[in-house]
mmCIF file of N, CA and C in Angstrom:
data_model
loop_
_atom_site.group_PDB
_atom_site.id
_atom_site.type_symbol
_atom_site.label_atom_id
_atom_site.label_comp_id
_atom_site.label_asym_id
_atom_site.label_seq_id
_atom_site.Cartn_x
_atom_site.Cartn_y
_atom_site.Cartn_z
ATOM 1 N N UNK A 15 173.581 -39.809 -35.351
ATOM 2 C CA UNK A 15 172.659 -40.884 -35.650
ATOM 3 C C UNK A 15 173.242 -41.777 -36.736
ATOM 4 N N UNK A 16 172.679 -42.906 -36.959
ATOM 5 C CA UNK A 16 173.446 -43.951 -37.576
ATOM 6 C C UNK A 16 172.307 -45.216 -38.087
ATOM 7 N N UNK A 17 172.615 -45.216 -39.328
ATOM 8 C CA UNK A 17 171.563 -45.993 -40.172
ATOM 9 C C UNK A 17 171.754 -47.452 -39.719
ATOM 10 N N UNK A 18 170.871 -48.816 -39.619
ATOM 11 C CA UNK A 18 171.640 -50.217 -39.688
ATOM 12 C C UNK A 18 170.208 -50.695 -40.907
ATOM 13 N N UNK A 19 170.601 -51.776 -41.529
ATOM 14 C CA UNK A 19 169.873 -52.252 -42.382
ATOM 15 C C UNK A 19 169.772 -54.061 -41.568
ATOM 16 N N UNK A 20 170.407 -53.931 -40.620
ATOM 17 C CA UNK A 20 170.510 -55.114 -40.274
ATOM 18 C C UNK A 20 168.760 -56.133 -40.391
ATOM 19 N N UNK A 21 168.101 -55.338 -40.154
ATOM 20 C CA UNK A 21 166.400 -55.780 -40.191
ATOM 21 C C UNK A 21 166.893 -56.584 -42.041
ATOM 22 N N UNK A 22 166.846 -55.741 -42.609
ATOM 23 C CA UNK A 22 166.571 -56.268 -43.772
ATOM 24 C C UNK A 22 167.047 -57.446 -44.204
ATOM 25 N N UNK A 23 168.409 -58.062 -43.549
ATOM 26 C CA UNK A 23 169.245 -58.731 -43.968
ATOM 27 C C UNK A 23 168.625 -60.076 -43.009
ATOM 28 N N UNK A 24 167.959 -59.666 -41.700
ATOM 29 C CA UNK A 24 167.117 -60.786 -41.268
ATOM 30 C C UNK A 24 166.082 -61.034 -42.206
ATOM 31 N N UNK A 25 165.205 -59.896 -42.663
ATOM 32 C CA UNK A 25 163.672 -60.514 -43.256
ATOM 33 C C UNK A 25 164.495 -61.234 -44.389
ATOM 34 N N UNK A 26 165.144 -61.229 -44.940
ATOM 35 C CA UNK A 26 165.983 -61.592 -46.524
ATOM 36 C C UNK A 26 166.078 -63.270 -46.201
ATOM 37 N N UNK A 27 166.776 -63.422 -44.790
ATOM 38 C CA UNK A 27 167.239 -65.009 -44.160
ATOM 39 C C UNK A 27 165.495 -65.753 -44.307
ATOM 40 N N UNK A 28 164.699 -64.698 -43.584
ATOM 41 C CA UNK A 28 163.016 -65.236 -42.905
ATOM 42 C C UNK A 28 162.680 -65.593 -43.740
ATOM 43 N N UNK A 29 162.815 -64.901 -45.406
ATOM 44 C CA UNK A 29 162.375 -65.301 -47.077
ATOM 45 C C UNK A 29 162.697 -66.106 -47.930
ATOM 46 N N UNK A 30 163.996 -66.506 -47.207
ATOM 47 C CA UNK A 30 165.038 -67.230 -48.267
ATOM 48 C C UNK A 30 165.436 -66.427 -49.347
ATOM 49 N N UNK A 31 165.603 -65.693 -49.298
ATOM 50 C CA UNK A 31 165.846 -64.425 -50.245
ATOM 51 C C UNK A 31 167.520 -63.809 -50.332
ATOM 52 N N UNK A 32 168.177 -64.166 -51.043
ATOM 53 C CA UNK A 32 169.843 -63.724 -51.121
ATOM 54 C C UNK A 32 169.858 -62.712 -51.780
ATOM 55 N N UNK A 33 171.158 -62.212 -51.782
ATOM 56 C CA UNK A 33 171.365 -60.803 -52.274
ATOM 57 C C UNK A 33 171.641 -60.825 -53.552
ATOM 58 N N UNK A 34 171.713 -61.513 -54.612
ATOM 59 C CA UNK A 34 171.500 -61.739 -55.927
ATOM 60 C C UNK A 34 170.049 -61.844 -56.354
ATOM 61 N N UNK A 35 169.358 -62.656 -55.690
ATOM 62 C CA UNK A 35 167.530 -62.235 -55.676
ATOM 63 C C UNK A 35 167.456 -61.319 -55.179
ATOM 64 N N UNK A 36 167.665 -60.830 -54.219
ATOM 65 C CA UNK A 36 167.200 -59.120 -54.074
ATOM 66 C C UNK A 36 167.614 -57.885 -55.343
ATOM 67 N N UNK A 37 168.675 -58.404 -55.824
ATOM 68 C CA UNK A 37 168.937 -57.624 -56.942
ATOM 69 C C UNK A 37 168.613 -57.763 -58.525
ATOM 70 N N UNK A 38 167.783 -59.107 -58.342
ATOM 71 C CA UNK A 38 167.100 -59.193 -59.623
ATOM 72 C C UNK A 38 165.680 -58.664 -59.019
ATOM 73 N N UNK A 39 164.754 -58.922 -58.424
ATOM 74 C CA UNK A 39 163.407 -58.531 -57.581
ATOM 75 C C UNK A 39 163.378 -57.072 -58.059
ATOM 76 N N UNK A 40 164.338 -56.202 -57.207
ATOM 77 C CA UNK A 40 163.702 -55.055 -57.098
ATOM 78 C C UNK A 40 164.693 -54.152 -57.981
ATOM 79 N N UNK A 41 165.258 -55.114 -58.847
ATOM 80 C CA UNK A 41 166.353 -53.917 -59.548
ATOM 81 C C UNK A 41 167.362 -53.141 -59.436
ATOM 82 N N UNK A 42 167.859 -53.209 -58.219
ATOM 83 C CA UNK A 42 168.889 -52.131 -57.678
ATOM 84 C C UNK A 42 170.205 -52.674 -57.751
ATOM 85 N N UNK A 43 171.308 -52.057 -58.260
ATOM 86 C CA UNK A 43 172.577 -52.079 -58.943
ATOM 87 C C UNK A 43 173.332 -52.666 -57.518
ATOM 88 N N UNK A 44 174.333 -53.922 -58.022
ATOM 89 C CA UNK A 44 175.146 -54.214 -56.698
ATOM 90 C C UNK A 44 175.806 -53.251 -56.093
ATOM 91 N N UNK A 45 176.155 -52.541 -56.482
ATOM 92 C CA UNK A 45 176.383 -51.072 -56.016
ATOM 93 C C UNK A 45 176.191 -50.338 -54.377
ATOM 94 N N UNK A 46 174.785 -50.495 -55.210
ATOM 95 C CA UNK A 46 173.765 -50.228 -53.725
ATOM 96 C C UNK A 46 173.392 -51.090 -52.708
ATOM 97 N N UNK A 47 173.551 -52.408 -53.102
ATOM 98 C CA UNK A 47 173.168 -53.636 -52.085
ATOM 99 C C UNK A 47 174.171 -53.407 -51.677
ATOM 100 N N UNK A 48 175.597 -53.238 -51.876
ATOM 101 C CA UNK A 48 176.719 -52.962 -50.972
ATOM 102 C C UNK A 48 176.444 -52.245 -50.067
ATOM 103 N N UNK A 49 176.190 -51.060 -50.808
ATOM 104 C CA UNK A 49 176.115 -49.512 -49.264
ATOM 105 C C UNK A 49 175.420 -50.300 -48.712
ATOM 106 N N UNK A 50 174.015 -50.721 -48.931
ATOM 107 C CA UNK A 50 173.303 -51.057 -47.835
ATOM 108 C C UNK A 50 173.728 -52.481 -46.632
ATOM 109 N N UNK A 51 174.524 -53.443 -47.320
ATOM 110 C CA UNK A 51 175.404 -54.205 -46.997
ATOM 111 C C UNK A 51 176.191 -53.379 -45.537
ATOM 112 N N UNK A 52 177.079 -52.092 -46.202
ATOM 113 C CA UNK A 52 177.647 -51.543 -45.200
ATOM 114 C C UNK A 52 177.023 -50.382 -44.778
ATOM 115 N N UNK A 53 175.649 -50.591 -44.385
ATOM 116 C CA UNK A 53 175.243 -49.166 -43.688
ATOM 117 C C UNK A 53 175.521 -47.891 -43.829
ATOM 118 N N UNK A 54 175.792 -47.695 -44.980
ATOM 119 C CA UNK A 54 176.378 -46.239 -45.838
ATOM 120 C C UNK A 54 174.572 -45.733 -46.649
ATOM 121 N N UNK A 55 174.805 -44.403 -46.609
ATOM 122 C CA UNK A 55 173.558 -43.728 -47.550
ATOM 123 C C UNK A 55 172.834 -44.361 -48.567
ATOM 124 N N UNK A 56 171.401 -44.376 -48.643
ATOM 125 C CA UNK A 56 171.290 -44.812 -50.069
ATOM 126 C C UNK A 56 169.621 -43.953 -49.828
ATOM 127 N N UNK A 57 169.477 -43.880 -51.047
ATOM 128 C CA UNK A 57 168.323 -42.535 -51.563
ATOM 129 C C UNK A 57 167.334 -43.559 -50.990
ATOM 130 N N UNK A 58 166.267 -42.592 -50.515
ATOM 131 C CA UNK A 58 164.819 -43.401 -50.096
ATOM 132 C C UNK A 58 163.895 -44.091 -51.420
ATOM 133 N N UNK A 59 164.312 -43.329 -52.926
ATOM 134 C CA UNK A 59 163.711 -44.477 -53.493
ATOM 135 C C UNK A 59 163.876 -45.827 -53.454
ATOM 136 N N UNK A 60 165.458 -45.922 -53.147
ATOM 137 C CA UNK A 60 166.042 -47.476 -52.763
ATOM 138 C C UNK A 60 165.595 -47.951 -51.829
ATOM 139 N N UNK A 61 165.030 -47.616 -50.823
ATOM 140 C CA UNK A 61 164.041 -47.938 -49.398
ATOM 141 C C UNK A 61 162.491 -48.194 -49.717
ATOM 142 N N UNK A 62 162.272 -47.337 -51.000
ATOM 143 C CA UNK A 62 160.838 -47.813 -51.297
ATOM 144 C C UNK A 62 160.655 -48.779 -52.343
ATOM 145 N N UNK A 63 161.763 -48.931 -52.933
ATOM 146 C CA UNK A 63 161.675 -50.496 -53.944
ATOM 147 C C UNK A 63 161.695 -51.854 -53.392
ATOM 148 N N UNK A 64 162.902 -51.255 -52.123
ATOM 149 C CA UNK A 64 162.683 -52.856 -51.541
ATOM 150 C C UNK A 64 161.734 -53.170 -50.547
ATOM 151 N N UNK A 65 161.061 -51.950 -49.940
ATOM 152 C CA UNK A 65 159.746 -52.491 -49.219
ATOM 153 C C UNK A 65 158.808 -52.672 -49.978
ATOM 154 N N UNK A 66 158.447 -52.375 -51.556
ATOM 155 C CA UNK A 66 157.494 -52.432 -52.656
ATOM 156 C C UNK A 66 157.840 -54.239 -53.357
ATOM 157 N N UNK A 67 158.759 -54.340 -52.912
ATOM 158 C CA UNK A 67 159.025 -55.738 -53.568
ATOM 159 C C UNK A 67 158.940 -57.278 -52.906
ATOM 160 N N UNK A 68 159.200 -56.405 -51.762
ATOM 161 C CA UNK A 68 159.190 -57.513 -50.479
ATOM 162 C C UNK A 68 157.838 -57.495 -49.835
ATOM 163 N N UNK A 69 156.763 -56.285 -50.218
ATOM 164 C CA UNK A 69 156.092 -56.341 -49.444
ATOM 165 C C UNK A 69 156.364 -56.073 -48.006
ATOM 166 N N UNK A 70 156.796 -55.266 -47.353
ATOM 167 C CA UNK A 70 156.948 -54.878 -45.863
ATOM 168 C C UNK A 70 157.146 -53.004 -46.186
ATOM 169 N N UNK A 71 157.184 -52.985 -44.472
ATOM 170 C CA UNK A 71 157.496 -51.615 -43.928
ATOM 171 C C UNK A 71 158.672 -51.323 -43.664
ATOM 172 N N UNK A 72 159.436 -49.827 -43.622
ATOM 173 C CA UNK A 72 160.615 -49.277 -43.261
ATOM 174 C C UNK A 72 161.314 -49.910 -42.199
ATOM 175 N N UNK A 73 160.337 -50.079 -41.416
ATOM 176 C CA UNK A 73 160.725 -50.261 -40.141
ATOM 177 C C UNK A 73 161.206 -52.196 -39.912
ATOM 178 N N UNK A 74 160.869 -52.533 -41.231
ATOM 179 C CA UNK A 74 161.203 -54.459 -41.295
ATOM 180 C C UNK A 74 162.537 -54.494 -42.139
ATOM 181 N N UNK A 75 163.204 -52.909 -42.171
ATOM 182 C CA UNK A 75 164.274 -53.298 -43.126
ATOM 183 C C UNK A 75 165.455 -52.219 -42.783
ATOM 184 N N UNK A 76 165.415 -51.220 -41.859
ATOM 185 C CA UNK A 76 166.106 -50.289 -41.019
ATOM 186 C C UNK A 76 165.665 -50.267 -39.996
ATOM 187 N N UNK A 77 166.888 -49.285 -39.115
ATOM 188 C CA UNK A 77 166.350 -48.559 -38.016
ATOM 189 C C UNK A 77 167.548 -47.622 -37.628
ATOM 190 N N UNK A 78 167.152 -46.950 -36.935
ATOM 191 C CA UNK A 78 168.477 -45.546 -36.598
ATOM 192 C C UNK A 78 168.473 -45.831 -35.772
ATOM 193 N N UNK A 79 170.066 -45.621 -34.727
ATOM 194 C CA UNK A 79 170.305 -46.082 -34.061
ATOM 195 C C UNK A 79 171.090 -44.222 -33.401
ATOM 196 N N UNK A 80 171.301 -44.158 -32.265
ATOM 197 C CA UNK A 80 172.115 -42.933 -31.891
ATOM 198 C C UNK A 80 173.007 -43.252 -31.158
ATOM 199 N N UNK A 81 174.126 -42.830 -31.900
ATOM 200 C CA UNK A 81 175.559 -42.828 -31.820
ATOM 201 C C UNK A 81 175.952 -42.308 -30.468
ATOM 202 N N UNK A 82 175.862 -41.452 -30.178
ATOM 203 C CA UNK A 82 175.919 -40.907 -28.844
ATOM 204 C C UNK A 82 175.522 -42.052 -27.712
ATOM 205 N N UNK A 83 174.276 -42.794 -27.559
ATOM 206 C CA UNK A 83 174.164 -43.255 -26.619
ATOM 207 C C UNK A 83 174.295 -45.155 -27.045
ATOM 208 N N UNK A 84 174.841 -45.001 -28.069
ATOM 209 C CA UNK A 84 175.573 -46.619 -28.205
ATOM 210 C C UNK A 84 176.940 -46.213 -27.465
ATOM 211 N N UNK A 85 177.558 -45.404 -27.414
ATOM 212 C CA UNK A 85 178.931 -45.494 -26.452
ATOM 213 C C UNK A 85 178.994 -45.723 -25.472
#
């Protein structure tokens, strides 16, 4: 299975919202806007700051995808 954040990076466009405002908003170290940038791990508190900040659901800012049947 395989994380995409791609949702998020649409609602971000839908908001006018860049990734320097996302990282003043909800606080989270460029660090982590990277991983999430590249679909790498990041702790679910980082999933609940930015749906707490943006106002939305999990599901407006991920989704899993399975590896197996993307091939």
């Amino acid at each position: 299975m395989s994380v995409t954040y791609d949702n998020l990076w649409k609602l971000l466009i839908d908001k006018k919202i860049n990734k320097n405002e996302l990282h003043k908003i909800t606080g989270l170290s460029t660090s982590t806007i990277n991983k999430l940038k590249n679909n790498e791990n990041v702790n679910v508190s980082v999933i609940e700051k930015i749906c707490l900040s943006l106002n939305c659901s999990i599901e407006d800012i991920m989704s899993i995808t399975n590896e197996e049947e993307d091939k």
